[in-house]
């Protein structure tokens, strides 16, 4: 069990964090969603070590950074719940050249 909690669980959480780090097409949306996902992953990892709060803060900062730095044309998981779906989608199409089928 020691090996799982110290090596494998943080590795899995880090891989999930970076693969799911950004929803949205604007840098702000991607940073916000990455921060939320990172905080959740960090809290889960931190709870294994007895300090979920510290893990949430670290995960939130790393997730927000990863979300802000990833390219929406490469990693796009859709629009976040809080965004104006049509406005950000049009920006994505214009920036990345992926137009919807008509």
PDB file of C-alpha atoms in Angstrom:
ATOM      1  CA  UNK A   1       0.000   0.000   0.000  1.00  0.00           C
ATOM      2  CA  UNK A   2       2.922   2.333   0.690  1.00  0.00           C
ATOM      3  CA  UNK A   3       4.065   2.151  -2.925  1.00  0.00           C
ATOM      4  CA  UNK A   4       0.589   2.933  -4.263  1.00  0.00           C
ATOM      5  CA  UNK A   5      -0.042   5.990  -2.134  1.00  0.00           C
ATOM      6  CA  UNK A   6       3.437   7.431  -2.562  1.00  0.00           C
ATOM      7  CA  UNK A   7       4.139   6.765  -6.238  1.00  0.00           C
ATOM      8  CA  UNK A   8       1.245   5.539  -8.308  1.00  0.00           C
ATOM      9  CA  UNK A   9      -1.676   7.599  -6.965  1.00  0.00           C
ATOM     10  CA  UNK A  10       0.056  10.986  -7.428  1.00  0.00           C
ATOM     11  CA  UNK A  11       1.202   9.932 -10.898  1.00  0.00           C
ATOM     12  CA  UNK A  12      -2.309   8.977 -11.939  1.00  0.00           C
ATOM     13  CA  UNK A  13      -3.710  12.203 -10.508  1.00  0.00           C
ATOM     14  CA  UNK A  14      -1.066  14.286 -12.299  1.00  0.00           C
ATOM     15  CA  UNK A  15      -1.813  12.566 -15.609  1.00  0.00           C
ATOM     16  CA  UNK A  16      -5.535  13.183 -15.176  1.00  0.00           C
ATOM     17  CA  UNK A  17      -4.915  16.770 -14.156  1.00  0.00           C
ATOM     18  CA  UNK A  18      -2.933  17.566 -17.280  1.00  0.00           C
ATOM     19  CA  UNK A  19      -5.210  15.620 -19.609  1.00  0.00           C
ATOM     20  CA  UNK A  20      -8.333  17.283 -18.206  1.00  0.00           C
ATOM     21  CA  UNK A  21      -6.773  20.598 -17.331  1.00  0.00           C
ATOM     22  CA  UNK A  22      -8.755  22.833 -19.590  1.00  0.00           C
ATOM     23  CA  UNK A  23     -12.307  23.238 -20.736  1.00  0.00           C
ATOM     24  CA  UNK A  24     -13.154  26.323 -22.730  1.00  0.00           C
ATOM     25  CA  UNK A  25     -11.719  28.300 -25.573  1.00  0.00           C
ATOM     26  CA  UNK A  26     -10.488  31.403 -23.769  1.00  0.00           C
ATOM     27  CA  UNK A  27      -7.429  31.539 -21.543  1.00  0.00           C
ATOM     28  CA  UNK A  28      -9.562  32.700 -18.607  1.00  0.00           C
ATOM     29  CA  UNK A  29     -12.026  29.816 -18.937  1.00  0.00           C
ATOM     30  CA  UNK A  30      -9.217  27.298 -19.314  1.00  0.00           C
ATOM     31  CA  UNK A  31      -7.365  28.640 -16.272  1.00  0.00           C
ATOM     32  CA  UNK A  32     -10.544  28.618 -14.166  1.00  0.00           C
ATOM     33  CA  UNK A  33     -11.561  25.092 -15.142  1.00  0.00           C
ATOM     34  CA  UNK A  34      -7.991  23.851 -14.764  1.00  0.00           C
ATOM     35  CA  UNK A  35      -7.816  25.417 -11.314  1.00  0.00           C
ATOM     36  CA  UNK A  36     -11.046  23.742 -10.228  1.00  0.00           C
ATOM     37  CA  UNK A  37      -9.987  20.343 -11.531  1.00  0.00           C
ATOM     38  CA  UNK A  38      -6.525  20.780 -10.040  1.00  0.00           C
ATOM     39  CA  UNK A  39      -7.924  21.710  -6.646  1.00  0.00           C
ATOM     40  CA  UNK A  40     -10.108  18.603  -6.644  1.00  0.00           C
ATOM     41  CA  UNK A  41      -7.218  16.350  -7.644  1.00  0.00           C
ATOM     42  CA  UNK A  42      -4.894  18.044  -5.155  1.00  0.00           C
ATOM     43  CA  UNK A  43      -7.391  17.633  -2.335  1.00  0.00           C
ATOM     44  CA  UNK A  44      -7.735  13.939  -3.158  1.00  0.00           C
ATOM     45  CA  UNK A  45      -3.973  13.431  -3.139  1.00  0.00           C
ATOM     46  CA  UNK A  46      -3.535  15.621  -0.067  1.00  0.00           C
ATOM     47  CA  UNK A  47      -6.089  13.574   1.838  1.00  0.00           C
ATOM     48  CA  UNK A  48      -3.860  10.518   1.360  1.00  0.00           C
ATOM     49  CA  UNK A  49      -1.130  12.369   3.244  1.00  0.00           C
ATOM     50  CA  UNK A  50      -3.358  14.000   5.851  1.00  0.00           C
ATOM     51  CA  UNK A  51      -3.516  17.559   4.474  1.00  0.00           C
ATOM     52  CA  UNK A  52      -6.252  17.988   1.877  1.00  0.00           C
ATOM     53  CA  UNK A  53      -6.205  21.790   2.139  1.00  0.00           C
ATOM     54  CA  UNK A  54      -2.571  22.124   1.178  1.00  0.00           C
ATOM     55  CA  UNK A  55      -3.066  19.632  -1.652  1.00  0.00           C
ATOM     56  CA  UNK A  56      -6.056  21.603  -2.948  1.00  0.00           C
ATOM     57  CA  UNK A  57      -4.081  24.851  -3.010  1.00  0.00           C
ATOM     58  CA  UNK A  58      -1.103  23.297  -4.780  1.00  0.00           C
ATOM     59  CA  UNK A  59      -3.338  21.420  -7.229  1.00  0.00           C
ATOM     60  CA  UNK A  60      -5.374  24.543  -7.945  1.00  0.00           C
ATOM     61  CA  UNK A  61      -2.295  26.598  -8.756  1.00  0.00           C
ATOM     62  CA  UNK A  62      -0.799  23.877 -10.957  1.00  0.00           C
ATOM     63  CA  UNK A  63      -4.137  23.231 -12.670  1.00  0.00           C
ATOM     64  CA  UNK A  64      -4.744  26.916 -13.373  1.00  0.00           C
ATOM     65  CA  UNK A  65      -1.269  27.225 -14.843  1.00  0.00           C
ATOM     66  CA  UNK A  66      -1.711  24.131 -16.979  1.00  0.00           C
ATOM     67  CA  UNK A  67      -5.113  25.322 -18.159  1.00  0.00           C
ATOM     68  CA  UNK A  68      -3.796  28.742 -19.091  1.00  0.00           C
ATOM     69  CA  UNK A  69      -0.787  27.327 -20.941  1.00  0.00           C
ATOM     70  CA  UNK A  70      -2.481  24.585 -22.967  1.00  0.00           C
ATOM     71  CA  UNK A  71      -3.569  25.383 -26.504  1.00  0.00           C
ATOM     72  CA  UNK A  72      -7.345  25.228 -27.007  1.00  0.00           C
ATOM     73  CA  UNK A  73      -6.777  23.967 -30.553  1.00  0.00           C
ATOM     74  CA  UNK A  74      -4.891  20.929 -29.227  1.00  0.00           C
ATOM     75  CA  UNK A  75      -6.903  20.088 -26.104  1.00  0.00           C
ATOM     76  CA  UNK A  76     -10.561  21.055 -26.139  1.00  0.00           C
ATOM     77  CA  UNK A  77     -13.047  19.414 -23.818  1.00  0.00           C
ATOM     78  CA  UNK A  78     -15.875  21.762 -24.712  1.00  0.00           C
ATOM     79  CA  UNK A  79     -17.248  24.878 -23.120  1.00  0.00           C
ATOM     80  CA  UNK A  80     -17.470  25.218 -19.350  1.00  0.00           C
ATOM     81  CA  UNK A  81     -20.901  25.537 -17.796  1.00  0.00           C
ATOM     82  CA  UNK A  82     -20.450  29.214 -16.930  1.00  0.00           C
ATOM     83  CA  UNK A  83     -19.500  30.511 -20.395  1.00  0.00           C
ATOM     84  CA  UNK A  84     -21.602  31.993 -23.163  1.00  0.00           C
ATOM     85  CA  UNK A  85     -21.575  28.936 -25.383  1.00  0.00           C
ATOM     86  CA  UNK A  86     -22.018  30.696 -28.715  1.00  0.00           C
ATOM     87  CA  UNK A  87     -19.492  33.498 -28.227  1.00  0.00           C
ATOM     88  CA  UNK A  88     -16.602  31.309 -27.121  1.00  0.00           C
ATOM     89  CA  UNK A  89     -17.402  28.661 -29.736  1.00  0.00           C
ATOM     90  CA  UNK A  90     -17.181  31.276 -32.510  1.00  0.00           C
ATOM     91  CA  UNK A  91     -13.803  32.420 -31.164  1.00  0.00           C
ATOM     92  CA  UNK A  92     -12.589  28.822 -31.209  1.00  0.00           C
ATOM     93  CA  UNK A  93     -13.706  28.287 -34.800  1.00  0.00           C
ATOM     94  CA  UNK A  94     -12.055  31.512 -35.907  1.00  0.00           C
ATOM     95  CA  UNK A  95      -8.784  30.810 -34.085  1.00  0.00           C
ATOM     96  CA  UNK A  96      -8.412  27.092 -34.835  1.00  0.00           C
ATOM     97  CA  UNK A  97     -10.153  26.811 -38.195  1.00  0.00           C
ATOM     98  CA  UNK A  98     -12.402  23.933 -37.086  1.00  0.00           C
ATOM     99  CA  UNK A  99     -15.778  24.911 -38.411  1.00  0.00           C
ATOM    100  CA  UNK A 100     -18.906  22.935 -37.573  1.00  0.00           C
ATOM    101  CA  UNK A 101     -20.510  20.795 -40.264  1.00  0.00           C
ATOM    102  CA  UNK A 102     -23.558  22.390 -41.837  1.00  0.00           C
TER     103      UNK A 102
END
